[in-house]
Amino acid sequence: MDSRRDFLQKITGSVIALNLPRYSNAKDIFNNSYNGPVLRVAIMGLGSYATRVADAMQTCTKAKLVGVISGTPSKITAWQSKYNIPAGNCYNYSNFGNIKNNPDIDAVYVITPNGLHREHVMGVAKAGKHAICEKPMAVNAKEGQDMIDACKAANVKLLVGYRMHFEPKTLEIIRMRKSGELGKVLFFQGLSGFVIGDPTQWRLNKKLSGGGSMMDIGIYSINGSRYMIGEEPVWVTAQETKNNHEKFKEGIDETIQFQLGFPGGAVASCLSTYSMNNLDRFFVNAENGFAELMPATGYGPIEGRTNNGELNYPHVTHQTVQMDEMAGIILQGNKPIVPVDGEEALKDLKIIDAIFLAAKTGKKIDLK
Ligand code: NAD
């Protein structure tokens, strides 16, 4: 049995048997005989996360890796042979505008450093292709808005790589909140962090990263607080701690604690850091009990429990499900349970802008 069928069989039994609306196009994804439209994707930026996505896409049903965009010829050659990519679908950063004339590519997945997302997504839109962009969508809300406007003007879709929006245990807690089982959610704790290594990497370069841990990992707690509480925050407070000024230069946050206030009275208390390892926990407290994910946002398996016991849903390869789901969104107009479009990502960027301002000024920032 090939690995794709193996994957589908593993998932089919467990997810479909639970009869839960986990995915907007579950029937298609888990149907071995799927013969509907397939999203043909080129990946831009062949780094470490791109490799993870490319590997995961090998077991996709509705999405297929067909092209690459890279500034490094040797990487292109390696990807061509590893993923069977035709020479006509290979581009570099100077000529990728020509993708416009390539009918074999539907979408470009931008997986380059954060500070380049705006320029790259706008180039994709100009070439008339759908854009999928890694998180954070941009380095601030203004850039994010530019990207949304450009994709709208070009009549192409803009989606952002929020893979947790398709993760079964995450979706189960959202279902419990929506159904009223949890009661009103009043408190969310999000802890997001790891110890960052090489001080010369782009993640510690303000121009390429847009910030430190907040842009990279703290964004998971922001986004998580919004889908777990089910509201948009109305105020932000934040405090920054920096112990290593050599490694974490001006504009690169090492550790930020922040609090978000929600209109229904819920509060989120979160920590984002580049100086503590294995920090990956969501805790949701509601009138009727609690839900916890730990780890909450790593590549999995995600572990979860509520006051009623363990959450027993199968591990899925996040990027495989994400790309199949995104194909359904782009090609069939499917609606995901939690949005993954540019507008959704813009909400996180506005909150990040406010967190940086709150940390700098010591003031409570109104988000209304
Ligand atoms: P990486 O350094 O491994 O890869 C970045 C790629 O961009 C490299 O191939 C590099 O050659 C290329 N690049 C193009 N222009 C560049 C430039 N001017 N400077 C530096 N590199 C340039 O980084 P990564 O970990 O793959 O992260 C890429 C993006 O993916 C980031 O936006 C990051 O936030 C995101 N990411 C998302 C997840 C997730 O779980 N969704 C996980 C990791 C990274």
CSV table of C-alpha atoms and ligand atoms in Angstrom, one decimal:
chain,number,residue,atom,x,y,z
A,1,MET,CA,0.0,0.0,0.0
A,2,ASP,CA,1.4,3.4,-0.9
A,3,SER,CA,2.0,6.0,1.8
A,4,ARG,CA,-0.9,8.2,0.6
A,5,ARG,CA,-3.5,5.4,0.9
A,6,ASP,CA,-1.9,4.3,4.2
A,7,PHE,CA,-2.4,7.8,5.5
A,8,LEU,CA,-5.9,8.0,4.3
A,9,GLN,CA,-6.9,4.7,5.8
A,10,LYS,CA,-5.4,5.6,9.2
A,11,ILE,CA,-7.3,8.9,9.2
A,12,THR,CA,-10.5,7.6,7.6
A,13,GLY,CA,-11.3,5.1,10.3
A,14,SER,CA,-10.8,7.4,13.2
A,15,VAL,CA,-12.1,10.7,12.0
A,16,ILE,CA,-15.0,9.7,9.9
A,17,ALA,CA,-16.1,7.1,12.5
A,18,LEU,CA,-16.4,10.0,15.0
A,19,ASN,CA,-18.8,11.6,12.6
A,20,LEU,CA,-17.6,15.0,13.5
A,21,PRO,CA,-17.5,18.0,11.1
A,22,ARG,CA,-13.8,18.3,11.5
A,23,TYR,CA,-13.1,19.6,8.0
A,24,SER,CA,-15.1,21.5,5.5
A,25,ASN,CA,-14.3,19.0,2.8
A,26,ALA,CA,-13.6,15.8,4.9
A,27,LYS,CA,-15.6,13.6,2.6
A,28,ASP,CA,-13.4,14.6,-0.4
A,29,ILE,CA,-10.1,14.4,1.5
A,30,PHE,CA,-10.8,11.1,3.0
A,31,ASN,CA,-12.2,9.5,-0.1
A,32,ASN,CA,-9.6,7.3,-1.7
A,33,SER,CA,-11.2,7.6,-5.1
A,34,TYR,CA,-11.3,11.5,-5.1
A,35,ASN,CA,-11.1,12.7,-8.7
A,36,GLY,CA,-12.1,16.3,-8.3
A,37,PRO,CA,-10.0,19.4,-9.0
A,38,VAL,CA,-6.4,19.6,-7.6
A,39,LEU,CA,-4.6,22.8,-6.6
A,40,ARG,CA,-1.2,22.9,-8.3
A,41,VAL,CA,1.2,24.7,-6.0
A,42,ALA,CA,4.6,26.2,-6.4
A,43,ILE,CA,6.6,26.9,-3.2
A,44,MET,CA,8.7,30.1,-2.9
A,45,GLY,CA,11.6,29.9,-0.5
A,46,LEU,CA,13.1,26.4,-0.1
A,47,GLY,CA,14.1,26.5,3.6
A,48,SER,CA,13.3,24.3,6.5
A,49,TYR,CA,9.6,24.9,6.8
A,50,ALA,CA,9.1,24.7,3.0
A,51,THR,CA,10.7,21.3,3.1
A,52,ARG,CA,8.3,20.1,5.8
A,53,VAL,CA,5.4,21.4,3.7
A,54,ALA,CA,6.7,19.7,0.6
A,55,ASP,CA,7.1,16.4,2.3
A,56,ALA,CA,3.6,16.7,3.8
A,57,MET,CA,2.1,17.5,0.4
A,58,GLN,CA,3.2,14.2,-0.9
A,59,THR,CA,0.2,12.6,0.8
A,60,CYS,CA,-2.3,15.3,-0.2
A,61,THR,CA,-5.3,14.4,-2.1
A,62,LYS,CA,-6.5,17.8,-3.4
A,63,ALA,CA,-3.2,19.7,-3.6
A,64,LYS,CA,0.0,18.9,-5.5
A,65,LEU,CA,3.5,20.4,-5.4
A,66,VAL,CA,4.4,21.2,-9.0
A,67,GLY,CA,6.8,24.1,-8.9
A,68,VAL,CA,9.5,26.0,-7.0
A,69,ILE,CA,10.9,29.6,-6.7
A,70,SER,CA,14.3,29.9,-5.2
A,71,GLY,CA,17.5,32.0,-5.5
A,72,THR,CA,19.7,29.0,-5.1
A,73,PRO,CA,20.1,26.9,-8.3
A,74,SER,CA,21.4,23.8,-6.3
A,75,LYS,CA,18.3,23.8,-4.2
A,76,ILE,CA,16.1,23.9,-7.3
A,77,THR,CA,18.0,20.9,-8.8
A,78,ALA,CA,17.6,18.9,-5.5
A,79,TRP,CA,13.9,19.7,-5.2
A,80,GLN,CA,13.4,18.8,-8.9
A,81,SER,CA,14.7,15.3,-8.3
A,82,LYS,CA,13.2,14.8,-4.9
A,83,TYR,CA,9.7,16.0,-5.8
A,84,ASN,CA,9.7,15.3,-9.5
A,85,ILE,CA,9.2,19.0,-10.5
A,86,PRO,CA,9.4,19.8,-14.2
A,87,ALA,CA,12.1,22.3,-15.3
A,88,GLY,CA,9.4,24.5,-16.8
A,89,ASN,CA,7.9,25.1,-13.3
A,90,CYS,CA,11.2,26.4,-11.8
A,91,TYR,CA,11.8,30.1,-11.2
A,92,ASN,CA,14.1,32.4,-9.3
A,93,TYR,CA,13.2,35.7,-7.6
A,94,SER,CA,14.0,37.8,-10.7
A,95,ASN,CA,11.9,35.9,-13.2
A,96,PHE,CA,9.0,34.5,-11.1
A,97,GLY,CA,6.7,37.1,-12.6
A,98,ASN,CA,6.7,34.8,-15.7
A,99,ILE,CA,4.6,32.4,-13.7
A,100,LYS,CA,1.8,34.4,-15.1
A,101,ASN,CA,2.2,32.6,-18.4
A,102,ASN,CA,2.3,29.2,-16.8
A,103,PRO,CA,-1.1,27.5,-16.9
A,104,ASP,CA,0.2,24.5,-14.9
A,105,ILE,CA,0.5,26.5,-11.6
A,106,ASP,CA,-2.6,27.7,-9.7
A,107,ALA,CA,-1.1,29.1,-6.5
A,108,VAL,CA,2.2,30.1,-4.9
A,109,TYR,CA,3.0,29.3,-1.2
A,110,VAL,CA,5.3,32.0,0.1
A,111,ILE,CA,7.6,30.5,2.8
A,112,THR,CA,10.3,33.2,3.0
A,113,PRO,CA,11.4,35.4,5.9
A,114,ASN,CA,8.5,37.5,7.3
A,115,GLY,CA,9.9,40.8,6.1
A,116,LEU,CA,9.7,39.6,2.5
A,117,HIS,CA,6.1,38.3,2.6
A,118,ARG,CA,4.6,41.6,1.4
A,119,GLU,CA,6.8,42.0,-1.6
A,120,HIS,CA,6.5,38.3,-2.5
A,121,VAL,CA,2.8,38.0,-2.1
A,122,MET,CA,2.3,41.2,-4.1
A,123,GLY,CA,4.4,39.7,-6.9
A,124,VAL,CA,2.3,36.5,-6.8
A,125,ALA,CA,-0.9,38.6,-7.1
A,126,LYS,CA,0.6,40.5,-9.9
A,127,ALA,CA,1.2,37.3,-11.7
A,128,GLY,CA,-2.5,36.4,-11.3
A,129,LYS,CA,-1.9,33.4,-9.0
A,130,HIS,CA,-3.5,32.6,-5.7
A,131,ALA,CA,-1.2,33.3,-2.7
A,132,ILE,CA,-0.7,31.2,0.4
A,133,CYS,CA,1.6,33.0,2.8
A,134,GLU,CA,3.3,31.8,5.9
A,135,LYS,CA,2.6,33.4,9.3
A,136,PRO,CA,3.0,36.1,10.3
A,137,MET,CA,1.4,37.4,7.1
A,138,ALA,CA,3.5,40.6,7.3
A,139,VAL,CA,5.5,42.6,9.8
A,140,ASN,CA,2.8,45.0,10.6
A,141,ALA,CA,-0.9,45.7,9.9
A,142,LYS,CA,-0.2,48.3,7.2
A,143,GLU,CA,1.8,45.8,5.1
A,144,GLY,CA,-0.9,43.2,5.7
A,145,GLN,CA,-3.5,45.5,4.4
A,146,ASP,CA,-1.5,46.2,1.3
A,147,MET,CA,-1.3,42.5,0.6
A,148,ILE,CA,-5.1,42.1,1.1
A,149,ASP,CA,-5.7,45.0,-1.3
A,150,ALA,CA,-3.3,43.7,-3.9
A,151,CYS,CA,-4.9,40.2,-3.9
A,152,LYS,CA,-8.4,41.7,-4.1
A,153,ALA,CA,-7.4,43.9,-7.0
A,154,ALA,CA,-5.9,40.9,-8.8
A,155,ASN,CA,-9.0,38.8,-8.0
A,156,VAL,CA,-6.9,36.1,-6.4
A,157,LYS,CA,-7.3,34.5,-3.0
A,158,LEU,CA,-4.9,35.2,-0.1
A,159,LEU,CA,-4.6,32.5,2.6
A,160,VAL,CA,-2.3,32.3,5.5
A,161,GLY,CA,-0.6,29.1,6.9
A,162,TYR,CA,-2.6,28.8,10.1
A,163,ARG,CA,-2.2,25.0,10.3
A,164,MET,CA,-3.7,24.8,13.8
A,165,HIS,CA,-7.1,25.8,12.3
A,166,PHE,CA,-7.4,22.3,11.0
A,167,GLU,CA,-6.1,20.3,14.0
A,168,PRO,CA,-8.7,17.9,15.4
A,169,LYS,CA,-8.2,18.5,19.2
A,170,THR,CA,-8.1,22.3,18.6
A,171,LEU,CA,-11.3,22.0,16.6
A,172,GLU,CA,-12.9,19.9,19.3
A,173,ILE,CA,-12.4,22.5,22.0
A,174,ILE,CA,-13.8,25.1,19.6
A,175,ARG,CA,-16.8,22.9,19.0
A,176,MET,CA,-17.3,22.5,22.8
A,177,ARG,CA,-17.2,26.3,23.2
A,178,LYS,CA,-19.6,26.9,20.3
A,179,SER,CA,-22.1,24.2,21.5
A,180,GLY,CA,-22.2,25.7,25.0
A,181,GLU,CA,-20.8,22.5,26.6
A,182,LEU,CA,-17.9,24.5,28.2
A,183,GLY,CA,-20.2,27.4,29.2
A,184,LYS,CA,-18.9,30.9,28.8
A,185,VAL,CA,-15.1,31.0,28.4
A,186,LEU,CA,-13.7,33.6,30.8
A,187,PHE,CA,-10.0,32.9,30.9
A,188,PHE,CA,-7.3,31.9,28.4
A,189,GLN,CA,-3.7,31.3,29.0
A,190,GLY,CA,-1.3,31.0,26.1
A,191,LEU,CA,2.4,30.1,26.6
A,192,SER,CA,4.5,30.2,23.5
A,193,GLY,CA,8.3,29.9,23.4
A,194,PHE,CA,11.5,28.2,22.7
A,195,VAL,CA,15.2,29.0,23.1
A,196,ILE,CA,16.4,30.4,19.8
A,197,GLY,CA,19.9,29.4,18.7
A,198,ASP,CA,22.2,31.0,16.1
A,199,PRO,CA,22.3,34.8,16.8
A,200,THR,CA,23.0,35.5,13.1
A,201,GLN,CA,19.8,34.0,11.7
A,202,TRP,CA,17.1,36.1,10.0
A,203,ARG,CA,14.7,35.6,12.9
A,204,LEU,CA,16.9,38.0,15.0
A,205,ASN,CA,17.2,40.5,12.2
A,206,LYS,CA,14.5,43.2,12.5
A,207,LYS,CA,14.3,43.9,8.8
A,208,LEU,CA,13.7,40.3,7.9
A,209,SER,CA,11.7,39.2,10.9
A,210,GLY,CA,9.7,42.3,11.9
A,211,GLY,CA,10.3,41.5,15.6
A,212,GLY,CA,11.4,38.7,17.8
A,213,SER,CA,9.5,35.9,19.5
A,214,MET,CA,6.1,37.7,19.2
A,215,MET,CA,6.1,37.6,15.3
A,216,ASP,CA,7.4,34.0,15.3
A,217,ILE,CA,5.7,32.1,18.1
A,218,GLY,CA,3.8,34.6,20.3
A,219,ILE,CA,1.3,34.9,17.4
A,220,TYR,CA,0.1,31.4,18.2
A,221,SER,CA,-1.1,32.6,21.6
A,222,ILE,CA,-2.8,35.7,20.1
A,223,ASN,CA,-4.5,33.7,17.4
A,224,GLY,CA,-5.4,30.9,19.9
A,225,SER,CA,-7.0,33.3,22.4
A,226,ARG,CA,-9.3,34.6,19.6
A,227,TYR,CA,-10.5,31.2,18.4
A,228,MET,CA,-10.7,29.7,21.9
A,229,ILE,CA,-12.7,32.6,23.3
A,230,GLY,CA,-14.6,33.2,20.1
A,231,GLU,CA,-14.4,37.0,20.3
A,232,GLU,CA,-12.1,39.8,19.2
A,233,PRO,CA,-10.1,41.6,21.9
A,234,VAL,CA,-10.9,45.2,22.7
A,235,TRP,CA,-7.8,46.2,24.8
A,236,VAL,CA,-4.2,45.1,25.2
A,237,THR,CA,-1.6,45.6,27.9
A,238,ALA,CA,2.0,44.2,27.6
A,239,GLN,CA,5.3,44.1,29.5
A,240,GLU,CA,8.7,43.3,27.9
A,241,THR,CA,11.6,41.6,29.6
A,242,LYS,CA,15.0,41.6,27.9
A,243,ASN,CA,18.0,39.9,29.6
A,244,ASN,CA,20.3,39.4,26.6
A,245,HIS,CA,20.7,42.8,24.9
A,246,GLU,CA,23.5,41.5,22.7
A,247,LYS,CA,21.5,38.8,21.1
A,248,PHE,CA,18.1,40.5,21.1
A,249,LYS,CA,18.8,43.9,19.6
A,250,GLU,CA,16.5,46.9,19.4
A,251,GLY,CA,13.2,45.9,17.9
A,252,ILE,CA,13.7,42.2,18.6
A,253,ASP,CA,11.7,41.1,21.6
A,254,GLU,CA,13.1,38.4,23.8
A,255,THR,CA,10.1,37.9,26.1
A,256,ILE,CA,6.8,39.7,26.2
A,257,GLN,CA,3.9,39.1,28.6
A,258,PHE,CA,0.6,40.4,27.3
A,259,GLN,CA,-3.0,40.5,28.3
A,260,LEU,CA,-6.0,40.8,26.0
A,261,GLY,CA,-9.5,41.9,27.2
A,262,PHE,CA,-12.5,40.6,25.4
A,263,PRO,CA,-15.9,42.3,25.1
A,264,GLY,CA,-17.8,39.5,26.9
A,265,GLY,CA,-15.5,39.9,30.0
A,266,ALA,CA,-12.9,37.2,29.2
A,267,VAL,CA,-9.2,37.9,29.7
A,268,ALA,CA,-6.3,36.2,28.0
A,269,SER,CA,-2.9,36.2,29.8
A,270,CYS,CA,0.0,35.2,27.5
A,271,LEU,CA,3.7,34.8,27.4
A,272,SER,CA,5.9,34.9,24.2
A,273,THR,CA,9.6,34.1,24.5
A,274,TYR,CA,12.8,33.2,22.8
A,275,SER,CA,14.5,32.2,26.0
A,276,MET,CA,12.5,29.3,27.5
A,277,ASN,CA,12.2,25.9,26.0
A,278,ASN,CA,9.2,23.6,25.5
A,279,LEU,CA,6.7,26.4,26.3
A,280,ASP,CA,3.6,25.5,24.3
A,281,ARG,CA,0.4,25.4,26.3
A,282,PHE,CA,-3.2,26.7,25.9
A,283,PHE,CA,-5.5,26.7,28.9
A,284,VAL,CA,-9.1,27.6,28.5
A,285,ASN,CA,-11.2,28.1,31.6
A,286,ALA,CA,-15.0,28.4,31.3
A,287,GLU,CA,-18.0,28.4,33.5
A,288,ASN,CA,-18.4,24.6,33.2
A,289,GLY,CA,-14.8,23.5,33.3
A,290,PHE,CA,-11.5,23.6,31.5
A,291,ALA,CA,-9.8,22.5,28.3
A,292,GLU,CA,-6.0,22.3,27.9
A,293,LEU,CA,-3.7,21.6,25.0
A,294,MET,CA,-0.1,20.9,25.8
A,295,PRO,CA,1.7,20.8,23.5
A,296,ALA,CA,-0.7,23.1,21.8
A,297,THR,CA,0.9,24.3,18.5
A,298,GLY,CA,3.9,22.1,17.8
A,299,TYR,CA,3.9,19.8,14.8
A,300,GLY,CA,2.3,17.1,17.0
A,301,PRO,CA,1.0,15.0,18.3
A,302,ILE,CA,-1.0,17.7,20.1
A,303,GLU,CA,-2.1,16.5,23.5
A,304,GLY,CA,-5.4,17.7,25.0
A,305,ARG,CA,-7.7,17.2,27.9
A,306,THR,CA,-10.7,18.7,29.5
A,307,ASN,CA,-12.3,18.3,33.0
A,308,ASN,CA,-14.0,15.2,31.4
A,309,GLY,CA,-10.8,13.5,30.4
A,310,GLU,CA,-8.4,13.1,27.6
A,311,LEU,CA,-9.2,14.3,24.0
A,312,ASN,CA,-8.8,11.2,21.9
A,313,TYR,CA,-8.5,12.3,18.3
A,314,PRO,CA,-5.9,11.0,15.9
A,315,HIS,CA,-2.7,12.8,15.0
A,316,VAL,CA,-2.8,14.3,11.5
A,317,THR,CA,0.1,15.7,9.6
A,318,HIS,CA,-0.9,19.4,10.0
A,319,GLN,CA,0.5,20.6,6.7
A,320,THR,CA,-1.1,17.7,4.7
A,321,VAL,CA,-4.6,18.5,6.0
A,322,GLN,CA,-4.0,22.3,5.7
A,323,MET,CA,-3.1,22.1,2.1
A,324,ASP,CA,-6.0,19.8,1.2
A,325,GLU,CA,-8.3,22.1,3.1
A,326,MET,CA,-6.8,25.2,1.4
A,327,ALA,CA,-7.3,23.5,-2.0
A,328,GLY,CA,-11.0,23.1,-1.1
A,329,ILE,CA,-11.2,26.8,-0.1
A,330,ILE,CA,-9.6,28.1,-3.2
A,331,LEU,CA,-11.0,25.7,-5.8
A,332,GLN,CA,-14.4,24.9,-4.4
A,333,GLY,CA,-15.2,27.9,-2.2
A,334,ASN,CA,-15.3,25.8,1.0
A,335,LYS,CA,-15.6,27.7,4.3
A,336,PRO,CA,-13.2,26.5,7.0
A,337,ILE,CA,-14.4,26.3,10.7
A,338,VAL,CA,-11.8,29.0,11.6
A,339,PRO,CA,-10.9,31.4,8.8
A,340,VAL,CA,-7.4,31.3,7.2
A,341,ASP,CA,-7.7,34.3,4.9
A,342,GLY,CA,-5.8,37.6,4.9
A,343,GLU,CA,-8.5,39.4,7.0
A,344,GLU,CA,-8.0,36.8,9.7
A,345,ALA,CA,-4.3,37.3,9.6
A,346,LEU,CA,-4.7,41.1,9.6
A,347,LYS,CA,-6.5,40.8,13.0
A,348,ASP,CA,-3.4,39.2,14.5
A,349,LEU,CA,-1.1,41.9,13.0
A,350,LYS,CA,-3.2,44.7,14.5
A,351,ILE,CA,-3.0,43.1,17.9
A,352,ILE,CA,0.8,42.6,17.5
A,353,ASP,CA,1.1,46.3,16.6
A,354,ALA,CA,-0.8,47.2,19.7
A,355,ILE,CA,1.2,44.8,21.9
A,356,PHE,CA,4.5,46.4,20.8
A,357,LEU,CA,3.0,49.9,21.5
A,358,ALA,CA,1.7,48.8,24.9
A,359,ALA,CA,5.1,47.3,25.8
A,360,LYS,CA,6.9,50.5,24.7
A,361,THR,CA,4.5,53.0,26.4
A,362,GLY,CA,3.3,51.0,29.4
A,363,LYS,CA,-0.2,52.1,28.4
A,364,LYS,CA,-3.4,50.1,28.0
A,365,ILE,CA,-4.1,50.2,24.2
A,366,ASP,CA,-7.7,50.4,23.0
A,367,LEU,CA,-8.3,48.1,20.1
A,368,LYS,CA,-11.9,49.2,19.3
B,1,NAD,P1,14.3,29.3,6.7
B,1,NAD,O1,15.4,30.2,7.0
B,1,NAD,O2,14.6,27.8,7.0
B,1,NAD,O3,13.9,29.4,5.2
B,1,NAD,C1,13.7,30.7,4.6
B,1,NAD,C2,13.9,30.6,3.1
B,1,NAD,O4,13.8,31.8,2.5
B,1,NAD,C3,15.3,30.0,2.8
B,1,NAD,O5,15.3,29.0,1.8
B,1,NAD,C4,16.1,31.3,2.2
B,1,NAD,O6,17.0,30.9,1.2
B,1,NAD,C5,14.9,32.0,1.6
B,1,NAD,N1,15.2,33.4,1.4
B,1,NAD,C6,14.8,34.2,0.3
B,1,NAD,N2,15.3,35.4,0.5
B,1,NAD,C7,15.9,35.5,1.6
B,1,NAD,C8,16.6,36.6,2.3
B,1,NAD,N3,16.7,37.8,1.7
B,1,NAD,N4,17.1,36.3,3.5
B,1,NAD,C9,17.0,35.1,4.0
B,1,NAD,N5,16.4,34.0,3.5
B,1,NAD,C10,15.8,34.3,2.2
B,1,NAD,O7,13.1,29.8,7.5
B,1,NAD,P2,11.8,29.0,7.8
B,1,NAD,O8,11.8,28.4,9.2
B,1,NAD,O9,11.5,28.0,6.8
B,1,NAD,O10,10.7,30.1,7.9
B,1,NAD,C11,10.1,30.7,6.7
B,1,NAD,C12,8.7,31.2,7.0
B,1,NAD,O11,7.9,30.2,7.4
B,1,NAD,C13,8.6,32.3,8.1
B,1,NAD,O12,7.7,33.3,7.8
B,1,NAD,C14,8.2,31.5,9.3
B,1,NAD,O13,7.5,32.3,10.3
B,1,NAD,C15,7.3,30.5,8.7
B,1,NAD,N6,7.2,29.2,9.5
B,1,NAD,C16,6.0,28.8,9.8
B,1,NAD,C17,5.9,27.6,10.5
B,1,NAD,C18,4.5,27.0,10.8
B,1,NAD,O14,4.4,26.1,11.6
B,1,NAD,N7,3.5,27.5,10.2
B,1,NAD,C19,7.0,27.0,11.0
B,1,NAD,C20,8.3,27.5,10.7
B,1,NAD,C21,8.4,28.6,9.9
